[in-house]
Short mmCIF file of C-alpha atoms in Angstrom, two decimals:
data_model
loop_
_atom_site.label_atom_id
_atom_site.label_comp_id
_atom_site.label_asym_id
_atom_site.label_seq_id
_atom_site.Cartn_x
_atom_site.Cartn_y
_atom_site.Cartn_z
CA UNK Y 1 76.71 40.88 111.25
CA UNK Y 2 75.56 42.27 114.57
CA UNK Y 3 72.90 44.39 116.18
CA UNK Y 4 73.28 48.17 116.07
CA UNK Y 5 75.05 49.77 119.01
CA UNK Y 6 73.01 51.15 121.91
CA UNK Y 7 73.91 54.64 120.69
CA UNK Y 8 72.41 53.86 117.27
CA UNK Y 9 69.26 52.55 118.92
CA UNK Y 10 68.66 55.65 121.05
CA UNK Y 11 65.15 57.09 120.62
CA UNK Y 12 64.01 54.04 118.66
CA UNK Y 13 61.23 51.63 119.53
CA UNK Y 14 62.21 47.98 119.32
CA UNK Y 15 59.40 45.54 118.57
CA UNK Y 16 59.80 41.93 119.67
CA UNK Y 17 57.42 39.45 118.08
CA UNK Y 18 57.28 36.07 116.43
CA UNK Y 19 57.51 36.01 112.66
CA UNK Y 20 54.96 33.94 110.76
CA UNK Y 21 56.21 30.49 109.89
CA UNK Y 22 55.75 28.83 106.52
CA UNK Y 23 53.04 26.66 108.13
CA UNK Y 24 51.12 29.80 109.17
CA UNK Y 25 51.40 31.09 105.60
CA UNK Y 26 50.07 27.78 104.23
CA UNK Y 27 47.07 27.97 106.57
CA UNK Y 28 46.38 31.54 105.50
CA UNK Y 29 46.55 30.61 101.81
CA UNK Y 30 43.95 27.83 102.19
CA UNK Y 31 40.35 28.74 101.41
CA UNK Y 32 38.08 29.19 104.44
CA UNK Y 33 35.76 26.25 104.92
CA UNK Y 34 33.83 27.00 108.09
CA UNK Y 35 34.71 25.12 111.25
CA UNK Y 36 38.07 23.45 111.73
CA UNK Y 37 38.08 19.71 111.28
CA UNK Y 38 40.63 17.19 112.49
CA UNK Y 39 41.93 16.77 108.94
CA UNK Y 40 42.48 20.50 108.28
CA UNK Y 41 46.04 20.70 106.99
CA UNK Y 42 48.49 22.37 109.36
CA UNK Y 43 46.04 23.02 112.19
CA UNK Y 44 46.48 19.78 114.14
CA UNK Y 45 49.12 21.47 116.32
CA UNK Y 46 47.16 24.70 116.63
CA UNK Y 47 47.49 26.00 120.21
CA UNK Y 48 43.93 27.35 119.92
CA UNK Y 49 41.89 24.32 118.81
CA UNK Y 50 38.28 24.37 117.58
CA UNK Y 51 38.36 28.00 116.49
CA UNK Y 52 36.50 29.15 113.47
CA UNK Y 53 38.91 29.10 110.51
CA UNK Y 54 38.00 32.69 109.60
CA UNK Y 55 38.87 33.84 113.11
CA UNK Y 56 42.19 31.96 112.97
CA UNK Y 57 42.98 33.55 109.59
CA UNK Y 58 42.25 37.00 111.04
CA UNK Y 59 44.65 36.30 113.92
CA UNK Y 60 47.35 35.22 111.47
CA UNK Y 61 46.83 38.41 109.44
CA UNK Y 62 47.20 40.51 112.60
CA UNK Y 63 50.35 38.68 113.62
CA UNK Y 64 51.69 39.11 110.08
CA UNK Y 65 51.19 42.88 110.38
CA UNK Y 66 52.98 42.89 113.72
CA UNK Y 67 55.69 40.58 112.39
CA UNK Y 68 56.39 42.98 109.53
CA UNK Y 69 57.41 45.61 112.11
CA UNK Y 70 60.09 43.36 113.56
CA UNK Y 71 63.44 44.61 112.36
CA UNK Y 72 65.87 43.76 115.18
CA UNK Y 73 64.30 41.31 117.62
CA UNK Y 74 62.64 38.22 116.23
CA UNK Y 75 61.32 36.05 119.06
CA UNK Y 76 62.60 32.50 118.97
CA UNK Y 77 61.29 29.76 121.24
CA UNK Y 78 64.08 28.59 123.53
CA UNK Y 79 64.85 24.91 122.94
CA UNK Y 80 68.42 24.57 124.19
CA UNK Y 81 71.67 26.46 124.49
CA UNK Y 82 72.95 24.55 121.45
CA UNK Y 83 70.09 25.79 119.27
CA UNK Y 84 71.30 27.64 116.17
CA UNK Y 85 70.43 31.35 116.25
CA UNK Y 86 70.97 34.40 114.08
CA UNK Y 87 72.06 37.61 115.78
CA UNK Y 88 68.61 39.19 115.38
CA UNK Y 89 66.83 36.29 117.12
CA UNK Y 90 66.17 36.52 120.84
CA UNK Y 91 64.58 34.26 123.41
CA UNK Y 92 62.85 34.61 126.76
CA UNK Y 93 63.24 32.49 129.89
CA UNK Y 94 61.57 32.42 133.26
CA UNK Y 95 63.81 33.25 136.18
CA UNK Y 96 63.67 29.56 137.18
CA UNK Y 97 64.96 28.34 133.81
CA UNK Y 98 67.65 31.06 133.80
CA UNK Y 99 68.89 30.02 137.24
CA UNK Y 100 68.81 26.37 136.20
CA UNK Y 101 71.12 27.15 133.25
CA UNK Y 102 73.61 28.89 135.51
CA UNK Y 103 73.98 25.95 137.94
CA UNK Y 104 76.11 23.90 135.53
CA UNK Y 105 79.45 25.59 134.70
CA UNK Y 106 79.41 24.42 131.06
CA UNK Y 107 75.85 25.71 130.51
CA UNK Y 108 76.63 28.96 132.33
CA UNK Y 109 79.58 29.55 130.00
CA UNK Y 110 77.42 28.83 126.93
CA UNK Y 111 74.72 31.17 128.26
CA UNK Y 112 77.22 34.01 128.68
CA UNK Y 113 78.60 33.35 125.18
CA UNK Y 114 75.12 33.41 123.62
CA UNK Y 115 74.43 36.72 125.37
CA UNK Y 116 77.41 38.27 123.58
CA UNK Y 117 75.66 37.85 120.22
CA UNK Y 118 71.95 37.51 121.00
CA UNK Y 119 69.42 39.29 123.17
CA UNK Y 120 67.86 37.35 126.01
CA UNK Y 121 64.98 38.29 128.26
CA UNK Y 122 64.36 36.97 131.76
CA UNK Y 123 60.92 37.38 133.28
CA UNK Y 124 59.37 36.56 136.68
CA UNK Y 125 57.95 33.09 137.16
CA UNK Y 126 54.17 32.91 137.02
CA UNK Y 127 53.82 31.91 140.66
CA UNK Y 128 54.92 35.39 141.80
CA UNK Y 129 51.29 36.37 142.38
CA UNK Y 130 52.33 38.88 145.05
CA UNK Y 131 54.37 40.83 142.44
CA UNK Y 132 57.59 40.24 144.35
CA UNK Y 133 60.89 40.49 142.49
CA UNK Y 134 63.78 38.11 141.97
CA UNK Y 135 67.41 39.16 142.20
CA UNK Y 136 68.43 40.62 138.80
CA UNK Y 137 72.19 40.57 139.49
CA UNK Y 138 72.87 36.93 138.51
CA UNK Y 139 71.22 37.56 135.13
CA UNK Y 140 72.96 40.88 134.55
CA UNK Y 141 76.30 39.22 135.35
CA UNK Y 142 75.56 36.57 132.70
CA UNK Y 143 74.93 39.25 130.09
CA UNK Y 144 71.12 39.11 129.92
CA UNK Y 145 70.05 42.39 128.41
CA UNK Y 146 66.37 42.41 129.37
CA UNK Y 147 65.68 41.49 132.98
CA UNK Y 148 62.01 42.17 133.67
CA UNK Y 149 61.00 43.28 137.14
CA UNK Y 150 57.62 44.05 138.68
CA UNK Y 151 57.78 47.84 138.87
CA UNK Y 152 54.63 48.05 141.01
CA UNK Y 153 56.67 46.65 143.91
CA UNK Y 154 59.01 49.21 145.44
CA UNK Y 155 61.84 47.05 146.79
CA UNK Y 156 65.62 46.85 146.83
CA UNK Y 157 65.63 45.04 143.44
CA UNK Y 158 63.94 48.00 141.75
CA UNK Y 159 66.24 50.42 143.57
CA UNK Y 160 69.27 48.47 142.27
CA UNK Y 161 67.79 48.49 138.77
CA UNK Y 162 67.32 52.27 138.80
CA UNK Y 163 70.81 52.79 140.25
CA UNK Y 164 72.49 50.65 137.56
CA UNK Y 165 70.71 52.51 134.77
CA UNK Y 166 71.33 55.92 136.34
CA UNK Y 167 75.05 55.11 136.74
CA UNK Y 168 75.25 54.35 133.02
CA UNK Y 169 73.56 57.51 131.79
CA UNK Y 170 70.07 56.03 131.59
CA UNK Y 171 70.89 53.11 129.30
CA UNK Y 172 71.61 49.43 129.93
#
């Protein structure tokens, strides 16, 4: 199994989102009981603590609606290069983590191999408050398909990005 070809994906909108986990489904199936307590099943690891249970259930319902649109790109939290993935699962890394992976030859080889079967997205580190851009070439050369740049900054990185896409008929 593999993703459709770029030609097959022309004029389509790809939605990347996290699918609901079984734990999210269990939380949604529980009856609402007002405020969250420390013994509420499944919510002890909730990234948004002390929220009203009804509000949390509404958020899960929204994410379920979004998750149902995901047909090609299920977001998967990056744990390691050895993590098992299906071809439709993708992950995102900051530029710092991506560069860190490429320093070690063994990891760099694994990263390139993963990019032959899975989508990966690299995005600017959060400390780029001036909207500057990192060099996209190392990530493109490792097969990263989505290399996010700050388009509001007109620099040589954005010029290279436009040139690469123009050279290839407007696609990646």
